[in-house]
Structure formats: structure tokens, C-alpha cells
């Protein structure tokens, strides 16, 4: 459902998460309601797919 | 009933206040002072369903969210029926509307115990401070709208205060099948629970369409109070119990006071600008269209400045389709979006695309590979 994304320049995790159901990139910003839903999803014990290496 | 025939109204000192000419035109000689503001009195954005940036019709939709007309979202919980959403041209005659929002059932189902389908609009707290909610001067609100359905019966409108988990619900009746009807509902002011003065969600207006017993088994909560789930949509018909059941709705106005005033028709550009605070899309019309300017940050990242026409509510989500980074005659493939930067004082979004082989320092255009190319930003509540 969600996948972590790397910034390929820094090879570190970027400030976005990919929602794989609709290919929407969600910013890690608390006022974004989609990010709030992601945090709730994680709090329920779910784990996002790891970023591509 | 009685009639007063005059052509001038004066105050006690003989100063003219209102002159009425032979055709009935009234001219106020001094300032007209309404009991509440007449400007922007409709709290609803896109109440006339003019704006549909995402799509005008989507079929087979089983999930919630923003589908067609801007600012109106559908909330599905455990959905079983399937619907087509559309911006429709069926409107009440002679009222000045061009569009309505339509939902039509394509797969029918009995409503499940824990199922819910609602259409609603969500509000920022900073847009609602004049309601004086949570004070002794709390304002009442009047909801007016036009509605049409083949399924007559009881429907429920619900106001939900998400800051304080409070609610009020009112029932209305669709009396005649396949006939436009105007409905007016007044909600009392709530003297409990102030709304946060910020850009986050504080309030939701919901229209119930199909709701299970988890929100219908109690007594309809017609006064403001702590939200009780079972009291929320008591009496709501199941619009999804037969294929081709439908509902059209337009002219939705929510305003301060105990009376409904005529619908505040706003120009399309003004309504679009208000919608764009929450969602913006840059579409291509043909292969080769350029949507933004950028620069190669490295051999693997291109950074674009993408303009947005107004300040977005918050850091947006981003989606894109059929785009490449173009440097002269060379296309660089985008592998993913690596980051977004945004400031709520800026009318642009900084987007970092991970690429296969960009050139550091080179200039790039964000180029559509066909007529379906787009980049979109969403900052919905």
C-alpha cells in the first residue's frame, strides 16, 4: 500500500512516501491529511515496502 | 396580509432612508446594514458544482475520496454497492445553475451493518471563526440546497465538529421522485467547543446516502452534543438498494443565520481559485507540452519549480503521469519522485525527480510524452 522512496542523489530516504494504490507521493508533513492516514496505518502495525536500492 | 403603499420612508427626524420609484426600485440613501455579512456568506466552496478539475465522470468507483467535482468527497466505509460519480448537466430549471453532482448506483446491495456512504465537504478552522462556536454568541447555520432522486424518503444531513468530536444531524425528505426540490435546514449554534484557528480540518458537512445500523440504531441527534455514532444517521434510506438509483444535488449553501438567502452565485474563476487552494493539476494537451522549468541537481536528480496559481493549504501530495525531463533534444526518464518542498507563503512547489541519467547544472523542461501527461498537487482536508 505504501513504499518508501530514496532521493537518488543522496541515497537517503526522501521526504515523500509513495502510495502504491494510486501512485501518489505523500510528503512527510504532519498537516497533510494523507500523511496523517499513513501514520495511522503504521500505528496499526503495518510496514511500508522498503525503498529500491 | 396587508400592504403599505409609500414612495419614501424617513426616520423620525424627517431624513429620507429609502426611496421607492414607480417601477418598485428601492434606493437606500444611507448605508444598508445587514445582520450578517453578505460577502462570502456561503461557507461552501463549489456549491454549484462548476469546478471538476480531476474528472467529470468516473465509473465503478468503490473507494472514497475526491473523485469528480472539486471539494466534494465521498466517504465509503466497507462499501458494497458500486457507483458512478459525475458532474451532471441536469439542474433545477430557472435557478441559474449549470451543473449538479450526480451519484448513480451501478451495483446494488443491502447496506451492511458497518457500512457508510456519505458525500461531504470539509472546512478549515480558520475559515469558521466568525461562527463564534463554543461561545455564548455562537451563530446558527442554515443549509439550503436543491436535490433530486428517484428514491423518495428520509435523508440525513450531519454537521461534525472534528476539533471537539461533536455533531448535530437533521432529517429532510425527498417527497417526489425524479423532481428537483429545494431543501432548507437550520442548525442551532453550538455554545460548546471552540474551533481551532488554523489550516486544519475543524468541520465537516455530510449528506448521508447509505448507512448501516452502526450509525442508525439510536435516536437522531438533532441538538449539538458529543458525537454518538449510533445517533448520527437514524432514518436514512439506502440509496444503493437498486441499480440506477441516483441522486443529483446542487446549489448547496451553508450560511450564518436562521434563514436561507438566495444562492450566492460566484464567477467560475473565483470558484476555481478557491478550489485550487486544495487541488491543482497541470494537464498537457499534446505530446511535447512543457509544464515546468528545472535544473539538473546531479546525474540522478532533476529539480523543478512548478507554479501553482494560489497558496496551497499545506504541503501537497503529488502525482504525475507520462512526463520526462527534456534537455534540448534529449529525454531523461523519470524513475520516481524523490522529494517535495513547499512553503505556504509561496505559489510554487519544488519537486525533485529521481532520474536515470541527468546532467548536473543542465536546464530541463518537464515535458509531456503524450496528451495524457500531467502533474497534480493535492492539499485537501
Short mmCIF file of C-alpha atoms in Angstrom, two decimals:
data_model
loop_
_atom_site.label_atom_id
_atom_site.label_comp_id
_atom_site.label_asym_id
_atom_site.label_seq_id
_atom_site.Cartn_x
_atom_site.Cartn_y
_atom_site.Cartn_z
CA UNK A 1 0.00 0.00 0.00
CA UNK A 2 2.89 2.36 0.78
CA UNK A 3 6.50 2.35 -0.33
CA UNK A 4 9.47 4.32 0.95
CA UNK A 5 11.35 6.38 -1.64
CA UNK A 6 15.01 7.35 -1.76
CA UNK A 7 16.47 10.54 -3.14
CA UNK A 8 18.92 9.01 -5.58
CA UNK A 9 21.32 11.94 -5.27
CA UNK A 10 21.85 11.48 -1.54
CA UNK A 11 20.90 7.78 -1.46
CA UNK A 12 18.92 8.58 1.66
CA UNK A 13 15.18 8.34 2.20
CA UNK A 14 13.40 11.30 0.61
CA UNK A 15 10.72 13.38 2.29
CA UNK A 16 7.95 11.56 0.43
CA UNK A 17 6.24 8.17 0.59
CA UNK A 18 4.63 6.51 -2.43
CA UNK A 19 1.03 5.36 -2.01
CA UNK A 20 1.11 2.45 -4.41
CA UNK A 21 -2.66 2.13 -4.85
CA UNK A 22 -2.84 5.36 -6.87
CA UNK A 23 0.82 6.32 -7.38
CA UNK A 24 0.52 9.46 -5.28
CA UNK A 25 3.60 10.77 -3.50
CA UNK A 26 2.83 11.90 0.04
CA UNK A 27 5.05 14.44 1.80
CA UNK A 28 6.18 13.66 5.33
CA UNK A 29 4.45 16.71 6.68
CA UNK A 30 2.07 16.44 9.62
CA UNK A 31 -0.53 18.87 8.27
CA UNK A 32 -1.01 16.75 5.16
CA UNK A 33 -4.07 14.56 5.75
CA UNK A 34 -2.73 11.73 3.56
CA UNK A 35 0.42 11.63 5.71
CA UNK A 36 -1.78 11.53 8.82
CA UNK A 37 -3.55 8.49 7.33
CA UNK A 38 -0.16 6.90 6.63
CA UNK A 39 0.92 7.42 10.24
CA UNK A 40 -2.34 5.83 11.46
CA UNK A 41 -1.71 2.90 9.11
CA UNK A 42 1.79 2.43 10.55
CA UNK A 43 0.47 2.78 14.11
CA UNK A 44 -1.91 -0.11 13.37
CA UNK A 45 1.18 -2.29 12.94
CA UNK A 46 1.64 -2.09 9.18
CA UNK A 47 5.00 -1.68 7.45
CA UNK A 48 5.67 0.08 4.15
CA UNK A 49 7.64 -1.57 1.36
CA UNK A 50 11.34 -0.69 1.54
CA UNK A 51 12.84 1.75 -0.93
CA UNK A 52 14.56 0.44 -4.05
CA UNK A 53 18.31 0.10 -3.62
CA UNK B 1 -51.82 40.03 4.88
CA UNK B 2 -51.73 43.81 4.34
CA UNK B 3 -49.86 46.18 2.04
CA UNK B 4 -48.30 49.57 2.73
CA UNK B 5 -48.04 51.81 -0.33
CA UNK B 6 -45.36 54.50 0.03
CA UNK B 7 -42.68 56.04 -2.14
CA UNK B 8 -40.44 57.26 0.67
CA UNK B 9 -39.51 56.10 4.15
CA UNK B 10 -37.95 58.60 6.53
CA UNK B 11 -36.60 58.44 10.05
CA UNK B 12 -38.25 60.28 12.97
CA UNK B 13 -36.34 63.45 12.11
CA UNK B 14 -37.61 63.53 8.55
CA UNK B 15 -34.42 62.27 6.90
CA UNK B 16 -35.10 60.07 3.90
CA UNK B 17 -33.90 56.49 4.30
CA UNK B 18 -35.50 54.57 1.42
CA UNK B 19 -36.96 55.98 -1.80
CA UNK B 20 -39.13 53.71 -3.97
CA UNK B 21 -39.76 54.70 -7.58
CA UNK B 22 -42.76 53.93 -9.77
CA UNK B 23 -41.26 50.67 -11.00
CA UNK B 24 -40.59 49.44 -7.46
CA UNK B 25 -36.85 50.09 -7.38
CA UNK B 26 -35.80 50.92 -3.81
CA UNK B 27 -32.81 53.22 -3.23
CA UNK B 28 -31.20 53.38 0.19
CA UNK B 29 -29.91 56.88 0.96
CA UNK B 30 -27.55 55.66 3.67
CA UNK B 31 -25.57 52.52 4.39
CA UNK B 32 -27.54 49.27 4.36
CA UNK B 33 -26.54 47.29 7.45
CA UNK B 34 -27.38 43.56 7.24
CA UNK B 35 -27.45 41.43 10.36
CA UNK B 36 -24.62 39.28 8.98
CA UNK B 37 -22.06 39.71 6.23
CA UNK B 38 -23.39 39.40 2.69
CA UNK B 39 -19.92 38.89 1.19
CA UNK B 40 -18.74 35.28 1.05
CA UNK B 41 -21.76 34.31 3.10
CA UNK B 42 -21.76 30.83 1.58
CA UNK B 43 -19.22 28.77 3.53
CA UNK B 44 -19.39 26.09 0.86
CA UNK B 45 -16.82 26.08 -1.94
CA UNK B 46 -18.10 24.90 -5.34
CA UNK B 47 -21.69 24.63 -4.13
CA UNK B 48 -22.89 24.99 -7.72
CA UNK B 49 -20.63 22.14 -8.85
CA UNK B 50 -18.99 24.34 -11.51
CA UNK B 51 -15.45 23.07 -10.98
CA UNK B 52 -14.34 19.50 -11.76
CA UNK B 53 -10.57 19.56 -12.24
CA UNK B 54 -9.96 15.83 -11.76
CA UNK B 55 -12.70 14.35 -13.97
CA UNK B 56 -16.30 14.89 -14.99
CA UNK B 57 -17.34 11.24 -14.77
CA UNK B 58 -15.82 8.21 -13.06
CA UNK B 59 -17.48 4.83 -13.16
CA UNK B 60 -17.21 1.75 -10.98
CA UNK B 61 -15.98 3.71 -8.06
CA UNK B 62 -15.89 1.72 -4.85
CA UNK B 63 -13.48 3.87 -2.90
CA UNK B 64 -13.88 7.21 -1.20
CA UNK B 65 -12.11 10.48 -1.74
CA UNK B 66 -12.22 13.34 -4.20
CA UNK B 67 -13.42 11.85 -7.49
CA UNK B 68 -15.11 14.42 -9.75
CA UNK B 69 -16.40 17.84 -8.61
CA UNK B 70 -13.85 19.76 -6.54
CA UNK B 71 -14.10 19.99 -2.76
CA UNK B 72 -16.79 17.29 -2.56
CA UNK B 73 -15.54 13.97 -1.26
CA UNK B 74 -17.29 10.68 -0.83
CA UNK B 75 -16.67 8.73 2.33
CA UNK B 76 -17.09 5.00 1.97
CA UNK B 77 -16.75 2.62 4.87
CA UNK B 78 -16.95 -1.07 3.99
CA UNK B 79 -18.60 -0.35 0.63
CA UNK B 80 -20.69 -3.00 -1.11
CA UNK B 81 -22.68 -1.04 -3.72
CA UNK B 82 -20.81 0.49 -6.68
CA UNK B 83 -21.43 3.95 -8.08
CA UNK B 84 -20.79 6.28 -10.95
CA UNK B 85 -19.86 9.83 -9.94
CA UNK B 86 -20.36 12.69 -12.35
CA UNK B 87 -20.60 16.40 -12.89
CA UNK B 88 -24.07 16.40 -14.46
CA UNK B 89 -25.97 18.97 -16.53
CA UNK B 90 -29.34 18.08 -15.01
CA UNK B 91 -30.21 21.16 -12.91
CA UNK B 92 -33.31 22.77 -11.40
CA UNK B 93 -34.98 24.91 -14.05
CA UNK B 94 -34.70 28.66 -13.86
CA UNK B 95 -32.32 28.81 -10.90
CA UNK B 96 -29.13 29.77 -12.74
CA UNK B 97 -27.21 26.56 -12.21
CA UNK B 98 -25.19 24.85 -14.94
CA UNK B 99 -24.20 21.67 -13.14
CA UNK B 100 -25.13 19.28 -10.38
CA UNK B 101 -23.22 16.46 -8.72
CA UNK B 102 -24.70 13.06 -9.50
CA UNK B 103 -24.15 9.64 -8.00
CA UNK B 104 -25.80 6.69 -9.69
CA UNK B 105 -25.77 3.12 -8.41
CA UNK B 106 -24.36 0.54 -10.84
CA UNK B 107 -24.17 -2.42 -8.46
CA UNK B 108 -26.87 -2.58 -5.79
CA UNK B 109 -26.54 -4.01 -2.32
CA UNK B 110 -28.30 -4.17 1.00
CA UNK B 111 -26.45 -1.89 3.35
CA UNK B 112 -24.12 -3.73 5.71
CA UNK B 113 -24.16 -3.26 9.47
CA UNK B 114 -20.90 -1.30 9.44
CA UNK B 115 -21.28 0.31 6.04
CA UNK B 116 -21.50 4.02 5.31
CA UNK B 117 -21.64 6.14 2.18
CA UNK B 118 -21.72 9.90 2.56
CA UNK B 119 -20.91 12.93 0.44
CA UNK B 120 -19.39 15.86 2.25
CA UNK B 121 -17.31 19.00 2.37
CA UNK B 122 -14.55 19.63 4.91
CA UNK B 123 -13.67 23.06 6.31
CA UNK B 124 -10.54 24.65 7.74
CA UNK B 125 -10.94 26.06 11.24
CA UNK B 126 -9.57 29.43 10.22
CA UNK B 127 -12.45 29.79 7.74
CA UNK B 128 -15.04 29.39 10.51
CA UNK B 129 -14.01 31.68 13.34
CA UNK B 130 -16.97 34.00 12.65
CA UNK B 131 -19.31 31.20 13.71
CA UNK B 132 -18.18 32.01 17.29
CA UNK B 133 -18.60 28.34 18.07
CA UNK B 134 -18.01 27.48 21.69
CA UNK B 135 -19.09 30.92 22.93
CA UNK B 136 -22.35 32.36 24.22
CA UNK B 137 -22.68 34.16 20.87
CA UNK B 138 -22.46 31.02 18.73
CA UNK B 139 -24.19 31.52 15.39
CA UNK B 140 -26.83 29.27 13.96
CA UNK B 141 -26.24 27.94 10.44
CA UNK B 142 -28.72 27.47 7.63
CA UNK B 143 -28.16 24.88 4.93
CA UNK B 144 -30.04 25.17 1.65
CA UNK B 145 -29.71 23.03 -1.48
CA UNK B 146 -31.52 21.56 -4.47
CA UNK B 147 -31.84 17.79 -4.64
CA UNK B 148 -33.40 15.22 -6.98
CA UNK B 149 -33.61 11.44 -6.70
CA UNK B 150 -35.73 8.57 -7.89
CA UNK B 151 -35.74 7.29 -4.32
CA UNK B 152 -38.06 9.21 -2.04
CA UNK B 153 -37.89 9.12 1.74
CA UNK B 154 -35.82 10.37 4.64
CA UNK B 155 -32.25 11.57 4.20
CA UNK B 156 -29.90 12.95 6.85
CA UNK B 157 -27.56 15.96 6.83
CA UNK B 158 -24.91 15.98 9.54
CA UNK B 159 -22.54 18.67 10.81
CA UNK B 160 -19.48 17.21 12.50
CA UNK B 161 -17.04 19.20 14.64
CA UNK B 162 -13.79 17.26 14.36
CA UNK B 163 -11.94 19.51 16.85
CA UNK B 164 -14.31 18.60 19.67
CA UNK B 165 -15.93 15.37 18.39
CA UNK B 166 -19.39 16.92 18.46
CA UNK B 167 -22.24 16.66 15.99
CA UNK B 168 -25.76 17.65 15.05
CA UNK B 169 -28.00 15.91 12.49
CA UNK B 170 -31.19 16.93 10.73
CA UNK B 171 -33.56 14.90 8.59
CA UNK B 172 -35.08 16.06 5.34
CA UNK B 173 -37.49 14.34 2.99
CA UNK B 174 -37.30 13.82 -0.74
CA UNK B 175 -41.03 13.85 -1.42
CA UNK B 176 -41.40 13.41 -5.19
CA UNK B 177 -39.39 11.02 -7.33
CA UNK B 178 -37.36 12.44 -10.21
CA UNK B 179 -38.24 16.02 -9.26
CA UNK B 180 -35.94 18.85 -8.20
CA UNK B 181 -36.82 20.02 -4.68
CA UNK B 182 -35.27 22.80 -2.59
CA UNK B 183 -34.48 21.94 0.99
CA UNK B 184 -33.71 24.31 3.87
CA UNK B 185 -32.36 23.15 7.22
CA UNK B 186 -31.29 25.32 10.15
CA UNK B 187 -28.77 24.08 12.70
CA UNK B 188 -28.61 25.80 16.08
CA UNK B 189 -25.38 27.48 17.18
CA UNK B 190 -23.14 25.42 19.43
CA UNK B 191 -22.03 27.16 22.64
CA UNK B 192 -19.62 24.33 23.45
CA UNK B 193 -16.29 23.58 21.80
CA UNK B 194 -14.29 26.29 20.05
CA UNK B 195 -12.80 25.62 16.63
CA UNK B 196 -9.05 25.77 16.13
CA UNK B 197 -7.94 28.86 14.24
CA UNK B 198 -5.64 27.12 11.77
CA UNK B 199 -5.49 25.45 8.36
CA UNK B 200 -6.51 22.02 9.60
CA UNK B 201 -9.91 20.39 9.43
CA UNK B 202 -12.44 21.56 12.03
CA UNK B 203 -15.84 20.93 10.49
CA UNK B 204 -17.48 18.55 8.02
CA UNK B 205 -20.88 18.77 6.36
CA UNK B 206 -22.11 15.30 5.42
CA UNK B 207 -25.05 14.14 3.33
CA UNK B 208 -25.92 10.51 4.08
CA UNK B 209 -26.70 8.18 1.18
CA UNK B 210 -26.49 4.68 2.65
CA UNK B 211 -25.64 3.91 6.27
CA UNK B 212 -25.66 0.71 8.33
CA UNK B 213 -27.04 0.20 11.80
CA UNK B 214 -23.74 1.15 13.43
CA UNK B 215 -24.84 4.74 12.78
CA UNK B 216 -28.62 4.38 12.54
CA UNK B 217 -29.70 2.26 15.52
CA UNK B 218 -30.14 5.07 18.06
CA UNK B 219 -32.12 8.30 18.16
CA UNK B 220 -31.27 11.03 15.68
CA UNK B 221 -29.06 13.61 17.43
CA UNK B 222 -30.87 16.82 16.47
CA UNK B 223 -29.12 19.03 19.04
CA UNK B 224 -25.40 19.70 19.34
CA UNK B 225 -23.67 17.26 21.67
CA UNK B 226 -20.80 14.83 21.94
CA UNK B 227 -20.91 12.66 18.84
CA UNK B 228 -22.76 9.39 19.36
CA UNK B 229 -22.17 7.11 16.40
CA UNK B 230 -25.48 5.26 16.57
CA UNK B 231 -27.41 8.57 16.61
CA UNK B 232 -25.80 10.04 13.52
CA UNK B 233 -27.89 8.93 10.50
CA UNK B 234 -31.05 7.48 12.04
CA UNK B 235 -33.78 7.10 9.41
CA UNK B 236 -31.50 7.41 6.36
CA UNK B 237 -32.79 5.48 3.33
CA UNK B 238 -30.44 3.13 1.48
CA UNK B 239 -29.93 4.80 -1.88
CA UNK B 240 -27.82 1.84 -3.03
CA UNK B 241 -30.52 -0.82 -2.84
CA UNK B 242 -31.32 -0.86 -6.58
CA UNK B 243 -29.34 -0.41 -9.78
CA UNK B 244 -29.89 3.00 -11.38
CA UNK B 245 -30.89 4.67 -8.13
CA UNK B 246 -29.44 8.14 -8.27
CA UNK B 247 -29.16 11.47 -6.51
CA UNK B 248 -28.40 14.88 -8.02
CA UNK B 249 -27.53 17.80 -5.78
CA UNK B 250 -26.54 21.41 -6.43
CA UNK B 251 -26.87 24.95 -5.13
CA UNK B 252 -25.54 23.97 -1.73
CA UNK B 253 -25.24 26.94 0.59
CA UNK B 254 -24.29 26.96 4.28
CA UNK B 255 -24.59 30.40 5.85
CA UNK B 256 -24.75 32.12 9.19
CA UNK B 257 -28.26 32.84 10.45
CA UNK B 258 -31.69 31.30 10.71
CA UNK B 259 -32.83 31.96 7.15
CA UNK B 260 -31.72 30.85 3.70
CA UNK B 261 -30.81 33.69 1.36
CA UNK B 262 -30.67 33.26 -2.43
CA UNK B 263 -27.73 31.15 -3.60
CA UNK B 264 -24.52 33.19 -3.87
CA UNK B 265 -23.54 32.56 -7.48
CA UNK B 266 -19.80 33.18 -7.73
CA UNK B 267 -17.90 33.62 -11.01
CA UNK B 268 -16.21 30.48 -12.32
CA UNK B 269 -12.72 31.97 -11.98
CA UNK B 270 -13.34 32.91 -8.35
CA UNK B 271 -14.69 29.46 -7.53
CA UNK B 272 -11.82 27.77 -9.37
CA UNK B 273 -9.27 29.82 -7.42
CA UNK B 274 -10.85 28.76 -4.13
CA UNK B 275 -10.77 25.11 -5.23
CA UNK B 276 -7.10 25.44 -6.24
CA UNK B 277 -6.12 26.07 -2.64
CA UNK B 278 -6.83 22.34 -2.22
CA UNK B 279 -6.06 20.81 -5.62
CA UNK B 280 -4.17 21.89 -8.75
CA UNK B 281 -3.47 19.99 -11.95
CA UNK B 282 -1.30 20.98 -14.91
CA UNK B 283 -2.51 18.98 -17.92
CA UNK B 284 -0.84 18.60 -21.27
CA UNK B 285 -2.84 18.99 -24.44
CA UNK B 286 -0.40 17.19 -26.72
CA UNK B 287 2.92 15.41 -26.81
CA UNK B 288 5.75 17.83 -26.14
CA UNK B 289 3.85 20.25 -23.91
CA UNK B 290 6.10 21.77 -21.26
CA UNK B 291 4.72 22.04 -17.75
CA UNK B 292 7.63 23.42 -15.67
CA UNK B 293 11.27 24.56 -15.71
CA UNK B 294 14.06 22.80 -13.87
CA UNK B 295 17.73 22.11 -13.49
CA UNK B 296 19.85 19.01 -13.08
CA UNK B 297 20.97 18.77 -9.47
CA UNK B 298 23.12 15.75 -10.20
CA UNK B 299 23.37 12.78 -12.53
CA UNK B 300 20.35 11.29 -10.77
CA UNK B 301 18.10 14.16 -9.71
CA UNK B 302 16.37 16.99 -11.60
CA UNK B 303 14.78 19.74 -9.56
CA UNK B 304 11.71 21.55 -10.98
CA UNK B 305 9.93 24.70 -9.89
CA UNK B 306 6.27 24.02 -10.63
CA UNK B 307 4.00 27.06 -10.36
CA UNK B 308 0.65 26.89 -8.58
CA UNK B 309 -1.96 29.62 -9.06
CA UNK B 310 -2.66 30.23 -5.39
CA UNK B 311 -1.25 29.42 -1.98
CA UNK B 312 -1.98 25.78 -1.19
CA UNK B 313 -3.49 24.87 2.14
CA UNK B 314 -0.45 22.89 3.17
CA UNK B 315 2.40 20.71 1.91
CA UNK B 316 0.75 18.90 -1.02
CA UNK B 317 0.76 15.33 -2.24
CA UNK B 318 1.97 14.97 -5.82
CA UNK B 319 1.00 12.70 -8.68
CA UNK B 320 2.25 12.67 -12.25
CA UNK B 321 1.81 10.75 -15.47
CA UNK B 322 3.62 10.46 -18.79
CA UNK B 323 6.35 13.03 -18.17
CA UNK B 324 10.07 13.18 -18.92
CA UNK B 325 12.84 15.68 -18.26
CA UNK B 326 13.82 17.32 -21.55
CA UNK B 327 17.21 18.93 -22.16
CA UNK B 328 17.34 20.24 -25.72
CA UNK B 329 16.53 17.15 -27.75
CA UNK B 330 17.37 14.61 -25.07
CA UNK B 331 14.73 12.97 -22.91
CA UNK B 332 15.71 11.81 -19.44
CA UNK B 333 13.45 9.19 -17.91
CA UNK B 334 11.90 9.88 -14.52
CA UNK B 335 12.15 6.85 -12.23
CA UNK B 336 10.29 8.30 -9.24
CA UNK B 337 9.64 11.43 -7.27
CA UNK B 338 12.34 11.80 -4.64
CA UNK B 339 11.11 14.80 -2.69
CA UNK B 340 8.79 17.79 -2.41
CA UNK B 341 9.47 21.16 -0.83
CA UNK B 342 6.78 23.73 -0.27
CA UNK B 343 6.24 26.86 1.77
CA UNK B 344 2.72 28.07 2.49
CA UNK B 345 3.86 31.57 1.55
CA UNK B 346 4.86 30.53 -1.99
CA UNK B 347 2.98 29.99 -5.21
CA UNK B 348 5.28 27.27 -6.46
CA UNK B 349 6.20 23.73 -5.47
CA UNK B 350 9.75 22.46 -5.60
CA UNK B 351 9.73 18.91 -6.97
CA UNK B 352 12.76 16.59 -7.09
CA UNK B 353 12.56 13.82 -9.66
CA UNK B 354 14.88 10.84 -9.46
CA UNK B 355 16.20 10.23 -12.96
CA UNK B 356 18.21 7.67 -14.85
CA UNK B 357 20.90 9.91 -16.32
CA UNK B 358 20.52 13.66 -15.87
CA UNK B 359 23.32 16.20 -16.28
CA UNK B 360 24.31 18.30 -13.29
CA UNK B 361 23.74 22.00 -13.98
CA UNK B 362 21.84 21.46 -17.22
CA UNK B 363 18.49 23.14 -17.81
CA UNK B 364 15.44 20.90 -18.15
CA UNK B 365 11.81 21.26 -19.10
CA UNK B 366 9.17 18.96 -17.62
CA UNK B 367 7.78 17.55 -20.87
CA UNK B 368 4.65 15.52 -21.58
CA UNK B 369 5.15 12.38 -23.64
CA UNK B 370 1.51 12.46 -24.82
CA UNK B 371 -1.76 14.30 -24.36
CA UNK B 372 -2.35 12.49 -21.07
CA UNK B 373 0.68 13.97 -19.32
CA UNK B 374 0.04 15.80 -16.09
CA UNK B 375 1.40 16.79 -12.73
CA UNK B 376 -1.04 17.35 -9.87
CA UNK B 377 -0.86 18.62 -6.32
CA UNK B 378 -3.41 17.91 -3.60
CA UNK B 379 -3.75 19.65 -0.25
CA UNK B 380 -7.25 18.51 0.61
CA UNK B 381 -8.63 18.15 4.09
#
